[in-house]
Coordinates of C-alpha atoms in Angstrom, one line a residue:
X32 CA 33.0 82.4 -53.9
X33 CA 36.5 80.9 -55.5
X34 CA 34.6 79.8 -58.6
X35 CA 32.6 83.0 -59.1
X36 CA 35.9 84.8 -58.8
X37 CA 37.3 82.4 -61.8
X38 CA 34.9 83.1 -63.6
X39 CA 35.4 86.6 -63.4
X40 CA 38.6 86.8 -64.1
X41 CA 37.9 84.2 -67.4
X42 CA 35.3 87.0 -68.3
X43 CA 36.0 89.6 -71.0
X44 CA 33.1 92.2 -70.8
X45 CA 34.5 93.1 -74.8
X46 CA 32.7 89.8 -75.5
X47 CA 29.3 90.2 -73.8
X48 CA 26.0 91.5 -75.0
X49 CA 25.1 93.6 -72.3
X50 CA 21.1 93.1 -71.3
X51 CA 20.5 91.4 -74.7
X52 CA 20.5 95.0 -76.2
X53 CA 24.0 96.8 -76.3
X54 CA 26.5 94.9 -79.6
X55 CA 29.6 97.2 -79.8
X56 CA 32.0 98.0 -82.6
X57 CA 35.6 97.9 -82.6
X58 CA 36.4 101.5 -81.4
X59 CA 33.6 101.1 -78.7
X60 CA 35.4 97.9 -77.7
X61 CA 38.6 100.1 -77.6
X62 CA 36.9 102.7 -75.6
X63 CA 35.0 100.8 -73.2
X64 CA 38.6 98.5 -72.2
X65 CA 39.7 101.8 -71.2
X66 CA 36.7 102.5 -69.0
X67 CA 37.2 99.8 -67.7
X68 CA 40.5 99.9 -66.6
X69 CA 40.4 103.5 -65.5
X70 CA 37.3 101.9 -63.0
X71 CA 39.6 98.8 -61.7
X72 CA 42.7 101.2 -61.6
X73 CA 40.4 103.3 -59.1
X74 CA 39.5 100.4 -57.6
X75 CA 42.9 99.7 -56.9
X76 CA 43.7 103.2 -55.5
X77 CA 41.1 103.2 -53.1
X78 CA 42.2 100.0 -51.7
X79 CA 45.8 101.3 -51.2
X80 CA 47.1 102.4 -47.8
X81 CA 48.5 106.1 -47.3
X82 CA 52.3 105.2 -48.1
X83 CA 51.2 103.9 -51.4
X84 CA 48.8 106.4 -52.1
X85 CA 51.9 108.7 -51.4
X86 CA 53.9 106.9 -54.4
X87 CA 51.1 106.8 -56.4
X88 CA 49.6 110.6 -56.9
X89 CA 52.1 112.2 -54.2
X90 CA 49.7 112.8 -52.1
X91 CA 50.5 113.4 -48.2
X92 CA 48.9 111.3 -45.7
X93 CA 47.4 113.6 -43.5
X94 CA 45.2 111.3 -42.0
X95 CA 48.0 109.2 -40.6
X96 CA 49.9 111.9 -39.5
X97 CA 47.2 112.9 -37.7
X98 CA 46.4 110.2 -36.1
X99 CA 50.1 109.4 -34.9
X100 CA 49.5 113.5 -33.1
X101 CA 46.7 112.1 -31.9
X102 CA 48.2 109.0 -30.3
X103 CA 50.6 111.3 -28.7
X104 CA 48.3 114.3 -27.5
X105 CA 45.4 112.1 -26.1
X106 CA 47.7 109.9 -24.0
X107 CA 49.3 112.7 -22.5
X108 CA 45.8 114.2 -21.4
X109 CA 44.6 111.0 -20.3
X110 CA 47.7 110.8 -17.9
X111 CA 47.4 114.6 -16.6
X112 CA 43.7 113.5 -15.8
X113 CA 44.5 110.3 -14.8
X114 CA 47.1 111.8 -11.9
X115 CA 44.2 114.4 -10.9
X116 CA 41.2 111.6 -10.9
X117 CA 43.8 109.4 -8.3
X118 CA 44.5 112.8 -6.2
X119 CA 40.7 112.7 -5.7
X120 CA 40.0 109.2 -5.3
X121 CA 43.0 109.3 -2.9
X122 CA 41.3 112.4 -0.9
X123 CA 38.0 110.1 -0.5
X124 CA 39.5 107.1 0.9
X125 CA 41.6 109.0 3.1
X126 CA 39.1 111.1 4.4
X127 CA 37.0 108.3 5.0
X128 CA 39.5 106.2 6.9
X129 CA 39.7 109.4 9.0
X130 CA 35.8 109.2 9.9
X131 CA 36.4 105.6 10.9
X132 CA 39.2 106.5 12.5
X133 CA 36.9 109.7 14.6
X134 CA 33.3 107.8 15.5
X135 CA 34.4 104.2 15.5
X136 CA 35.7 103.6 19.2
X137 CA 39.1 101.8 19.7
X138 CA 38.9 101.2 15.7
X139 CA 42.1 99.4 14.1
X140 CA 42.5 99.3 10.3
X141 CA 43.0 95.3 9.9
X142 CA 39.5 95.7 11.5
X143 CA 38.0 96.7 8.3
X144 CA 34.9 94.9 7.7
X145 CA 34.7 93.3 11.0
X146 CA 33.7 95.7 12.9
X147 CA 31.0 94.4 15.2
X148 CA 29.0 94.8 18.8
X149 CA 27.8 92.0 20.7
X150 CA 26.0 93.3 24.1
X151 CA 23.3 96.4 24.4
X152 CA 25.8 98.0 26.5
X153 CA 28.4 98.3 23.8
X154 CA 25.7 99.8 21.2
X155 CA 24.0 102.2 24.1
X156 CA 28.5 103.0 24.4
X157 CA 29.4 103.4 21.0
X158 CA 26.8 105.8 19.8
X159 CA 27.2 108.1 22.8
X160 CA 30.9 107.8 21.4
X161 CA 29.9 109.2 18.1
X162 CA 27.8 112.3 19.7
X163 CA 30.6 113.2 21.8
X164 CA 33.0 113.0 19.4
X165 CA 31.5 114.9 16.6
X166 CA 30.4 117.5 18.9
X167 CA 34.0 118.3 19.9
X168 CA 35.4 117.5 16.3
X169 CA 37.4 120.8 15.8
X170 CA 39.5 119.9 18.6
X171 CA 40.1 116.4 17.6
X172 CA 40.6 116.6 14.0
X173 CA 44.3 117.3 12.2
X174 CA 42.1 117.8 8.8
X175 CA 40.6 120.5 7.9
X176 CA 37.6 119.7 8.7
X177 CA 33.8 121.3 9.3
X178 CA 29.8 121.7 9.8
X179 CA 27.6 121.7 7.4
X180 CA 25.5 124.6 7.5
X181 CA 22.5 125.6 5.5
X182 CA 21.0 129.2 5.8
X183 CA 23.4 130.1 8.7
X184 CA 22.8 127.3 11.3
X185 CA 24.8 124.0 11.3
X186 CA 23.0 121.0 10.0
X187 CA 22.6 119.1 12.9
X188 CA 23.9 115.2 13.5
X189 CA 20.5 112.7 13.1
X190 CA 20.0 109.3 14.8
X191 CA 17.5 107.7 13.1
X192 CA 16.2 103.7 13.8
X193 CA 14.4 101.1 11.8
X194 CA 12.2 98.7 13.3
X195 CA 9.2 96.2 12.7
X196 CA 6.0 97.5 13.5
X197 CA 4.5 96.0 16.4
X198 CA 6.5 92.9 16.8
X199 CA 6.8 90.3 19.4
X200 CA 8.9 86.9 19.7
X201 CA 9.0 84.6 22.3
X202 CA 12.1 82.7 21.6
X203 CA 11.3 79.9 24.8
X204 CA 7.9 79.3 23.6
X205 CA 8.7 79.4 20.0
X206 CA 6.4 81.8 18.8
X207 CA 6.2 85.2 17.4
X208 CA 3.6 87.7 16.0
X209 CA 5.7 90.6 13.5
X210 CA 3.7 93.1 11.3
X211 CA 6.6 92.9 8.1
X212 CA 5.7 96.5 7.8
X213 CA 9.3 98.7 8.5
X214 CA 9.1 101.7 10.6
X215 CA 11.1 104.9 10.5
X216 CA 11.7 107.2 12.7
X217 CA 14.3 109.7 13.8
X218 CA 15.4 109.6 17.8
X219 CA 16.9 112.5 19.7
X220 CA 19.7 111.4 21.9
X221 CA 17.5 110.8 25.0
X222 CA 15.2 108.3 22.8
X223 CA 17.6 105.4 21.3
X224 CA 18.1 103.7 24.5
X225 CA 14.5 102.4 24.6
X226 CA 15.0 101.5 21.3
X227 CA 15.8 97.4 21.7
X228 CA 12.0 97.5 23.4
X229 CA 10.6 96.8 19.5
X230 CA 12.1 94.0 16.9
X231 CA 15.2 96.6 15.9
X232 CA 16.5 96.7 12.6
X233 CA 18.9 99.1 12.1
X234 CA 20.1 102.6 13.7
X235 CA 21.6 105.4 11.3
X236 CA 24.0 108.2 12.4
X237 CA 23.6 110.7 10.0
X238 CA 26.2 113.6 10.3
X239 CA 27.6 116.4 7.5
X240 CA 31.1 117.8 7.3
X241 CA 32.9 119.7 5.0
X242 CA 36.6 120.2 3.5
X243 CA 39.1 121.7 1.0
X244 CA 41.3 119.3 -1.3
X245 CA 44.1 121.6 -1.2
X246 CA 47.2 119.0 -2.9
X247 CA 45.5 119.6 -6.2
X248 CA 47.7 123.2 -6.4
X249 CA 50.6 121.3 -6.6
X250 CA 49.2 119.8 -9.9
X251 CA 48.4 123.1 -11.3
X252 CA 44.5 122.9 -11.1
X253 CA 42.0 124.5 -8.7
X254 CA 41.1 123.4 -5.2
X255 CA 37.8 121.3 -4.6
X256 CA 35.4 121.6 -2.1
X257 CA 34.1 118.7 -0.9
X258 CA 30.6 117.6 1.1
X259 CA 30.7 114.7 2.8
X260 CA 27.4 112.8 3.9
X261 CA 28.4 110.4 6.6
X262 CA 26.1 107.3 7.6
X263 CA 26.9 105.1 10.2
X264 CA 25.2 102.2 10.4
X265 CA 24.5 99.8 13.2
X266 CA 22.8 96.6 11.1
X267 CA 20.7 94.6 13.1
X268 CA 18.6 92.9 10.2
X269 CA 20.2 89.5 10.8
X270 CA 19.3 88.9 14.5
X271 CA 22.0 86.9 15.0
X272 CA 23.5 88.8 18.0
X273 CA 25.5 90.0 16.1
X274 CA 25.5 94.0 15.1
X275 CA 27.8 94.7 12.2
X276 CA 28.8 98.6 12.4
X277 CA 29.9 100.1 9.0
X278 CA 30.6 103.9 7.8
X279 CA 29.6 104.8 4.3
X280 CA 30.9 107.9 2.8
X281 CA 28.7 110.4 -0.2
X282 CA 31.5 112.4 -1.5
X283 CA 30.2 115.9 -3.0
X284 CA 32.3 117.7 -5.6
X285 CA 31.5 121.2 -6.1
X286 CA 32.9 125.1 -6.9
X287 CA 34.3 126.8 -4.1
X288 CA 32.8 129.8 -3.4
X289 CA 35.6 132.5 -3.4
X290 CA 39.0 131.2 -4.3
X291 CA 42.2 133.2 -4.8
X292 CA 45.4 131.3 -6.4
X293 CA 48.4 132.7 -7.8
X294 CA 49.9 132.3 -10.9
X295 CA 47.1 130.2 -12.1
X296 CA 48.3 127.9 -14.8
X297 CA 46.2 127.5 -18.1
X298 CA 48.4 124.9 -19.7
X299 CA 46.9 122.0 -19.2
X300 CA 42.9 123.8 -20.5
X301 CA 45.5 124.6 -23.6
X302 CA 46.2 120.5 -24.3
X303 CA 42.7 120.1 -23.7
X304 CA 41.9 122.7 -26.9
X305 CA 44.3 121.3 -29.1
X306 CA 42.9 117.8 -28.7
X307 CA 39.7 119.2 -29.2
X308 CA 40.6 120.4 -32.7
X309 CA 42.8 117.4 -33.7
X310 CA 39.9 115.2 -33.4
X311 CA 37.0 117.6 -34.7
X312 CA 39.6 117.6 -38.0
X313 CA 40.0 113.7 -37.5
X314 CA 36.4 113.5 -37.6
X315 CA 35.4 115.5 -40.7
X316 CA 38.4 113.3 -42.2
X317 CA 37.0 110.1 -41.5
X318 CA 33.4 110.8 -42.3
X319 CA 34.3 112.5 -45.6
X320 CA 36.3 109.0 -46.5
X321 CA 33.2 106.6 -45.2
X322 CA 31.3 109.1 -47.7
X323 CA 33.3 108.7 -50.3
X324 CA 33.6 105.2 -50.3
X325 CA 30.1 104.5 -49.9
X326 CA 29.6 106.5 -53.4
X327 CA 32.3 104.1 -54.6
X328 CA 30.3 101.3 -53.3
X329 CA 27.1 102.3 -55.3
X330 CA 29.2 103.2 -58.7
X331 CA 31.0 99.8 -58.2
X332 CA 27.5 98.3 -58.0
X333 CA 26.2 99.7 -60.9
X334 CA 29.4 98.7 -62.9
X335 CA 29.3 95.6 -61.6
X336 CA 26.2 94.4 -63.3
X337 CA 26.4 96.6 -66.2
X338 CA 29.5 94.5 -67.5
X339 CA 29.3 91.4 -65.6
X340 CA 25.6 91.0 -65.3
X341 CA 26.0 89.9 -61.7
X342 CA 24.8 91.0 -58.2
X343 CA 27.5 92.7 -55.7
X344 CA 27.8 90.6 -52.9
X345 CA 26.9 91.9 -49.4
X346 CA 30.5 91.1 -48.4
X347 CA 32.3 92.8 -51.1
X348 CA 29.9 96.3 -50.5
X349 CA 31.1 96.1 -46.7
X350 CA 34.4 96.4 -48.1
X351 CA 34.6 99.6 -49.2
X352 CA 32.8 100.6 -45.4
X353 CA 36.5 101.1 -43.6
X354 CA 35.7 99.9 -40.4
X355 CA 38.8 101.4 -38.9
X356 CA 37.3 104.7 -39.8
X357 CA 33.8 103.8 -37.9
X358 CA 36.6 103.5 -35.1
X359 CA 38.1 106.5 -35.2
X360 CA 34.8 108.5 -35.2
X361 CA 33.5 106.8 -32.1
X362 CA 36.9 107.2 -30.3
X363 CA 37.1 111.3 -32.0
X364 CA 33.5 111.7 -30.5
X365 CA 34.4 110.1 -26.9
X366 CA 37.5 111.9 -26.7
X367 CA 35.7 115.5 -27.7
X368 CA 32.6 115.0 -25.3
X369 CA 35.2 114.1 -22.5
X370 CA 37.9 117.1 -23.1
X371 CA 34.9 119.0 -23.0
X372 CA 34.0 117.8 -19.5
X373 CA 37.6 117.5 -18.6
X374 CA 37.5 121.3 -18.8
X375 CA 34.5 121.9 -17.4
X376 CA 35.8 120.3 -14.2
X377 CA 39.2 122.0 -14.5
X378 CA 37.4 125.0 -14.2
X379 CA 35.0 124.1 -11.6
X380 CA 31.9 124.4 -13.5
X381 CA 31.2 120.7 -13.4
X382 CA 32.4 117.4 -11.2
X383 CA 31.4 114.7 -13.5
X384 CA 34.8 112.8 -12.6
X385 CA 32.9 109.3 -13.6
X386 CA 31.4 109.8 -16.6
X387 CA 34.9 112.0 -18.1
X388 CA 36.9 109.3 -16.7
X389 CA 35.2 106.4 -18.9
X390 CA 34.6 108.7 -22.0
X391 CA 38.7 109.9 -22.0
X392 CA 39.5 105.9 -20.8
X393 CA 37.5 104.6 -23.5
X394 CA 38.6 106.9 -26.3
X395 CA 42.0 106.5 -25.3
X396 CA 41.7 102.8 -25.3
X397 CA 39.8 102.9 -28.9
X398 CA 42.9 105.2 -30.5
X399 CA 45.3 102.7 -29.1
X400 CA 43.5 99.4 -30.9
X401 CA 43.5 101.6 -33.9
X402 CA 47.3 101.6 -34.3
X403 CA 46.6 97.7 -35.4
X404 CA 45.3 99.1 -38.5
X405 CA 48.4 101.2 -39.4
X406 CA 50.6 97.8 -38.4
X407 CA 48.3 96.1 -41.0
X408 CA 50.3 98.4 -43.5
X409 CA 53.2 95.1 -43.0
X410 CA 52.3 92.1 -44.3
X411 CA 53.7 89.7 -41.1
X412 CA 51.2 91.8 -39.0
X413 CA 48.4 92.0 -41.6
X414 CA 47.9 88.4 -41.5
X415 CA 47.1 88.7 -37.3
X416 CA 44.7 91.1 -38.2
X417 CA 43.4 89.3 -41.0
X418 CA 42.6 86.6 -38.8
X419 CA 40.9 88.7 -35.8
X420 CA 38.6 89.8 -38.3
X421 CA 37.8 86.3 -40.0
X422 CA 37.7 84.6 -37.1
X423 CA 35.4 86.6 -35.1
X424 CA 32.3 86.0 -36.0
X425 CA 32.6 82.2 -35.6
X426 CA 34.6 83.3 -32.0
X427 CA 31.1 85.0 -31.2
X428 CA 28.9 81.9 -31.9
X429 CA 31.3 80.1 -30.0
X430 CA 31.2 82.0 -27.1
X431 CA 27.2 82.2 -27.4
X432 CA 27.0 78.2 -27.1
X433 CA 30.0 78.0 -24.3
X434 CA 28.2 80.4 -22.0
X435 CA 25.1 78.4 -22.3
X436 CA 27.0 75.7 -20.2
X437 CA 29.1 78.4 -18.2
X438 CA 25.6 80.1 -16.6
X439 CA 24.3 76.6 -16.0
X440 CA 27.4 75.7 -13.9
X441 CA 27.1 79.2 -12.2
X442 CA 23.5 78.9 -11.1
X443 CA 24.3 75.1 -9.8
X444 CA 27.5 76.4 -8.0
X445 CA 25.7 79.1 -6.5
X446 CA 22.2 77.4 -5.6
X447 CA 24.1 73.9 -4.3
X448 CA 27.6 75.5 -3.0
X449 CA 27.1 78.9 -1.9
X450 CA 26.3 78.2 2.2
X451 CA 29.6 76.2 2.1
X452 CA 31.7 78.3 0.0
X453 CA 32.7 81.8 0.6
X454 CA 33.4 82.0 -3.4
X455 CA 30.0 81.0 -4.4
X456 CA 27.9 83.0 -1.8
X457 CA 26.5 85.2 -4.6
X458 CA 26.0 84.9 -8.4
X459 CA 28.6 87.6 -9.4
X460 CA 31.4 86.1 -6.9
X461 CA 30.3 82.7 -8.8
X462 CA 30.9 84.2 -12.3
X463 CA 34.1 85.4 -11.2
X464 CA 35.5 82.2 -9.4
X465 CA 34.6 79.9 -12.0
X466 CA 36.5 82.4 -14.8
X467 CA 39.2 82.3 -12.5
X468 CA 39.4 78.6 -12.9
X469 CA 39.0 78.7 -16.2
X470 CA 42.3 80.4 -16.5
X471 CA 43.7 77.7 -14.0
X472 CA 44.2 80.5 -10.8
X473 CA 43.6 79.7 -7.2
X474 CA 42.8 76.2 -7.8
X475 CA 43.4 74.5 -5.2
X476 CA 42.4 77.0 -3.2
X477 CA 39.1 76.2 -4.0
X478 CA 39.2 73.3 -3.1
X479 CA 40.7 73.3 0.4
X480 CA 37.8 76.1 1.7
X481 CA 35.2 73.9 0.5
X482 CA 33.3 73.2 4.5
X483 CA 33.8 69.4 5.6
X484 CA 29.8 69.9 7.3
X485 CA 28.4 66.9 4.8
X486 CA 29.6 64.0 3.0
X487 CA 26.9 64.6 -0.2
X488 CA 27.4 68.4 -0.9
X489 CA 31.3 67.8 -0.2
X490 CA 30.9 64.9 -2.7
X491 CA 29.0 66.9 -5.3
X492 CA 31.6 69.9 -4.8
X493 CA 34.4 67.2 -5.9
X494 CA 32.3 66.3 -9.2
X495 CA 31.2 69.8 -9.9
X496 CA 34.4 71.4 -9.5
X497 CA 36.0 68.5 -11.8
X498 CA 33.6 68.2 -14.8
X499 CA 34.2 72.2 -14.7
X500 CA 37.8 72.5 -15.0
X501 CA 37.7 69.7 -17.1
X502 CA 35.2 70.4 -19.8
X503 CA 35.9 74.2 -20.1
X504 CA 40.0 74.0 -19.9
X505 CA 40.6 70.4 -21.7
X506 CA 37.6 70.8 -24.0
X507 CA 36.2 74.2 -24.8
X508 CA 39.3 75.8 -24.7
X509 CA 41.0 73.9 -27.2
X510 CA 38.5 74.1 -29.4
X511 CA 38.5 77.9 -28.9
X512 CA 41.8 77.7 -29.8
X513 CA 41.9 75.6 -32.8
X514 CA 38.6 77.7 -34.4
X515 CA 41.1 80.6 -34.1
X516 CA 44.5 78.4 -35.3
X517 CA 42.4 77.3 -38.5
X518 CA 40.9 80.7 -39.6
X519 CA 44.7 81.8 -39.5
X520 CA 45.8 78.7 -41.5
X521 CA 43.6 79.7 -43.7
X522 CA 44.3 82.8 -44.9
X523 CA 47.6 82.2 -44.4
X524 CA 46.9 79.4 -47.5
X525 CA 45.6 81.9 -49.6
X526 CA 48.6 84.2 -49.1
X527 CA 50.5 82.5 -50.1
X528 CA 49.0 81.3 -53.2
X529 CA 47.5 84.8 -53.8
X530 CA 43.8 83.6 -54.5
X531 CA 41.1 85.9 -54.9
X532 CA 38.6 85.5 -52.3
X533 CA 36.3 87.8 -53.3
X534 CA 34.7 89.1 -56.6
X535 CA 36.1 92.4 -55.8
X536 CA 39.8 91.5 -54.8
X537 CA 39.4 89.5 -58.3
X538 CA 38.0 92.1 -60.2
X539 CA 40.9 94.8 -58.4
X540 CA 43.6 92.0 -59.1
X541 CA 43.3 91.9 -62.8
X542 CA 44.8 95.5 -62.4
X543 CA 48.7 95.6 -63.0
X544 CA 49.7 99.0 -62.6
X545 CA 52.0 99.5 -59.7
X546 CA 51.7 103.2 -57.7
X547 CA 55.1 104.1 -59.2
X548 CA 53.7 103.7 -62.8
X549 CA 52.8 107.3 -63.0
X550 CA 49.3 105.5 -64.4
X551 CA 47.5 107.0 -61.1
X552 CA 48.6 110.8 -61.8
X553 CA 44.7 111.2 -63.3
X554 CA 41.4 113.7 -62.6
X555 CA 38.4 112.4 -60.9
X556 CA 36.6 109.7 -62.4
X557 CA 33.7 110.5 -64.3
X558 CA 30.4 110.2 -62.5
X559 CA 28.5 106.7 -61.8
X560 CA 26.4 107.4 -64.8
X561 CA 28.5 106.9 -66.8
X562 CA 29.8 103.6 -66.0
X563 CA 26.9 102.1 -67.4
X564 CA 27.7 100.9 -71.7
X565 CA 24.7 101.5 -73.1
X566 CA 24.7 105.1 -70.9
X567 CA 27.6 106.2 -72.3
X568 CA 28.0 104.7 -75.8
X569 CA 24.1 104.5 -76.5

C-alpha cells in the first residue's frame, strides 16, 4: 500500500493517455489540473473536522453542537429515570422481604438462602403458619397491603403438591419401583398432611396481594399499582432430608384505576420531548452526511480510475463511511424508542421498566463513547483512537484463538472440580471464576476452599489452577498487550514521518491549501459525470 501510494504521488495524470483513447492539448491540460484540484480540494474538505470546516467556508457546526446538547439532555433523563427505575426496584425487594418476613415462621434475614425444614412436623407447622397468617393479614401487615380479587370475590390462597406417580422405595432392602411421570395436583388444607404417603416432590403456596407505590409523588410521577404473585416453595426434589423453603416474588406493574394527584408536574414528559426532537434532528443529520459521503465514494471511484487507471481499494471506500455517524444513528434510534416508552410509563400507559431501561442505558452509553470522536479533533488523543481502530481487528482474532483455550479450561474445571468447589459447581460460576483469576482477584481464595476429600483431584486442582494463571496472565496477556503496544508504535511511526498509508490520504495529501486560504469559499462540485476526461473534454 506504501508503494502504490508513491506511485501516486510520482503520477501526473497531465502525462497519461487515458484508456489508450483521450491525448489532450495544452489548454485541456490546463483545464483538466484544475479539475483536478478542485476534486482533491473537496476531498480535503470532506475529510476536515467541524472547527476546520468552520475556518474554511464559515460554516457553523451544528452537528457538534448538537451533539454536546445531546450529551447534556440525555444524561439528565437517564438519571431522572434512573432515580425512578431504583424507587421501583427498591419497592420489590422490600416488599418481598416483607412476605418472608409474614409466611416464613421465626424467619431472620442472615437466614436468607438457608432456610430449611428437617422433620414432617415442622412442614405439617409451617404451612399451617402460612394459612393462618395470610388469612389475618390486614391485622398483621404495616403495608398497605391486600386481596386479590377477580369479578368481586377474593382470589383464594392454593396449596398445590408435586409427586411421582405411583412410587415406592424400600431404603433397607434397597429397592424401589417409581413411575418418572410428575403428578400435579392442588390440596385443600385438610389434604397436604397425607401428602408424604407418595415419593413428594415439592408443595407450592400460591397466594395474590396487592399495593400502591406511593414514594413515587415525591419524585413528581404517578403512583403504581402493583400485583404481586407469591409462591412459596417447599423443594423436596433432592431427598436428602433436607426441605429447602424459598419465596419467589412476580411483580405486576399496571394503571391504577382512578387516581387523583395534585399539582401534577409535566416537566419531566417535557425533557423527554425535547430529547425526542434533538435526536430525530441528529438523525436526519447523520444519515444526510453517510448519504452524502457515499456519493463521494462513488464520484471518487469513478475519478479514481479515469486519471489513475487504478481500482479504489475496499479500505479507502470505507473511508468516506463515518463510522462515528453509524454510531450516532443507533444511539438517536435507542434513545427515541426509549423516551418514547419512558413516557408511556410516566403516564401509566405502559410498564416496560426492562426493556426502556436497556434501550435509555445503551443509548446513553453509545453517546458517551462518541465523545472519543470529537477528542480525536487533538492530535495527542487521535493517535489512542487511531490505534483502537487499527488494532481491533487483530484484538478480535486474538480473542477468538484465546477463548478456544479459555472454554477448554472451563469445561475441565467444571466436569473435574465442580463437586469439590463451590466456584465451579456450574458452567457460568466457572466462566466467572476463572475471569476473575485472569485479572489476578480472589486468588488464593481459590485455593484454600478447594475440599481436602482426595489426594488425585486435590493434585489435579494444584496443576489446573497453575497452568491457568500461568498461561493466560504470563503468556496471553502479554501478548494481548504487546499486539495492542505495536499497532500504536506503528502509527505512531508514521506520524511522525507523515507517510501516506492509503491511496486516498496520498491522493488528499498532494492538496496544499490550508482552510484559511479562502480557496474553499466555492459552489458545489460539478456532478460525477463529469469527472470522467474524455466525458467532459470529448
Amino acid at each position: 500500500m506504501a508503494e502504490d501510494s508513491e506511485q501516486l504521488l510520482a503520477s501526473r495524470p497531465e502525462e497519461r493517455r487515458l484508456n489508450g483513447r483521450c491525448r489532450w492539448s495544452t489548454p485541456t491540460q490546463t483545464v483538466q489540473s484544475k479539475v483536478v484540484e478542485d476534486f482533491r480540494r473537496r476531498l480535503k474538505y470532506f475529510f476536515m473536522n467541524p472547527c476546520e470546516k468552520y475556518r474554511a467556508r464559515g460554516r457553523k457546526p451544528w452537528k457538534l453542537m448538537l451533539q454536546i446538547l445531546k450529551i447534556a439532555i440525555i444524561t439528565v433523563q437517564l438519571v431522572s429515570f434512573g432515580l425512578s427505575n431504583e424507587m421501583m426496584v427498591t419497592f420489590k425487594d422490600e416488599n418481598l422481604m416483607t412476605f418472608r418476613h409474614l409466611f416464613l415462621k421465626e424467619y431472620k434475614d442472615h437466614r436468607l438462602g438457608n432456610y430449611a425444614l428437617y422433620t414432617k412436623a415442622d412442614v405439617y407447622d409451617h404451612i399451617s403458619y402460612i394459612i393462618d397468617r395470610y388469612i389475618n393479614l390486614q391485622n398483621l401487615t404495616v403495608g398497605n397491603l391486600a386481596y386479590d380479587s377477580a369479578d368481586g370475590k377474593y382470589t383464594p390462597l392454593s396449596v398445590c403438591q408435586e409427586f411421582y406417580r405411583n412410587s415406592s422405595i424400600d431404603p433397607e432392602n434397597e429397592t424401589f419401583d417409581i413411575d418418572p411421570h410428575i403428578d400435579k395436583g392442588t390440596k385443600a388444607q385438610h389434604c397436604y398432611k397425607n401428602t408424604y404417603k407418595i415419593m413428594l416432590l415439592s408443595v407450592n403456596i400460591y397466594l395474590a396481594l396487592k399495593t400502591i407505590n406511593l414514594q413515587t409523588v415525591r419524585h413528581h410521577e404517578l403512583p403504581d399499582c402493583y400485583e404481586f404473585h407469591i409462591m412459596i416453595k417447599f423443594d423436596n426434589r433432592a431427598h436428602s432430608g433436607k426441605i429447602k423453603v424459598k419465596v419467589e416474588n412476580d411483580a405486576r406493574i399496571y394503571e391504577c384505576r382512578d387516581w387523583n394527584v395534585e399539582g401534577n408536574d409535566y416537566l419531566l414528559l417535557s425533557l423527554d420531548s425535547v430529547v425526542i426532537l434533538a435526536c430525530f434532528i441528529s438523525l436526519i443529520l447523520c444519515m444526510r452526511s453517510i448519504i452524502n459521503g457515499i456519493q463521494l465514494q462513488f464520484e471518487f471511484n469513478i475519478f479514481f480510475h479515469a486519471y489513475y487507471n487504478k481500482i479504489v481499494s475496499w479500505s479507502d471506500r470505507m473511508e468516506f463511511v463515518n463510522g462515528w455517524y453509524i454510531l450516532i444513528i443507533v444511539s438517536d434510534t435507542l434513545t427515541i424508542t426509549g423516551s418514547a416508552l419512558k413516557i408511556g410509563i410516566q403516564t401509566k400507559y405502559l410498564t416496560n421498566y426492562d426493556v426502556c431501561s436497556i434501550l435509555l442505558g445503551t443509548a446513553t452509553m453509545l453517546v458517551w463513547v462518541g465523545v472519543i470522536r470529537y477528542l480525536g479533533f487533538f492530535k495527542k488523543y487521535n493517535i489512542l483512537i487511531l490505534t483502537l481502530r487499527a488494532a481491533f481487528p487483530n484484538v478480535i482474532r486474538f480473542c477468538c484463538c484465546a477463548a478456544m483455550i479459555y472454554l477448554g479450561y472451563c469445561f475441565c474445571g467444571w466436569i473435574v472440580l465442580g463437586p469439590y468447589h463451590d466456584k465451579f459447581r456450574t458452567l457460568d460460576k466457572v466462566t466467572e471464576c476463572l475471569f476473575s483469576l485472569i485479572n489476578g482477584d480472589d486468588m488464593y481464595a481459590t485455593f484454600l476452599k478447594m475440599r481436602h476429600e482426595g489426594y488425585m483431584v486435590w493434585l489435579f486442582s494444584r496443576l489446573y489452577l497453575y497452568s491457568f494463571i500461568s498461561l493466560f496472565i504470563y503468556m496471553v496477556l502479554s501478548l494481548f498487550i504487546a499486539l495492542i503496544t505495536d499497532t500504536y508504535e506503528t502509527i505512531k511511526h508514521n506520524q511522525q514521518d507523515k507517510v501516506p498509508v492509503s491511496q486516498l490520504q496520498a491522493l488528499i495529501a498532494e492538496c496544499r491549501d490550508q482552510p484559511e486560504s479562502g480557496r474553499y469559499q466555492t459552489d458545489e462540485e460539478p456532478a460525477a459525470c463529469c469527472l470522467s476526461p474524455c466525458c467532459c473534454f470529448g
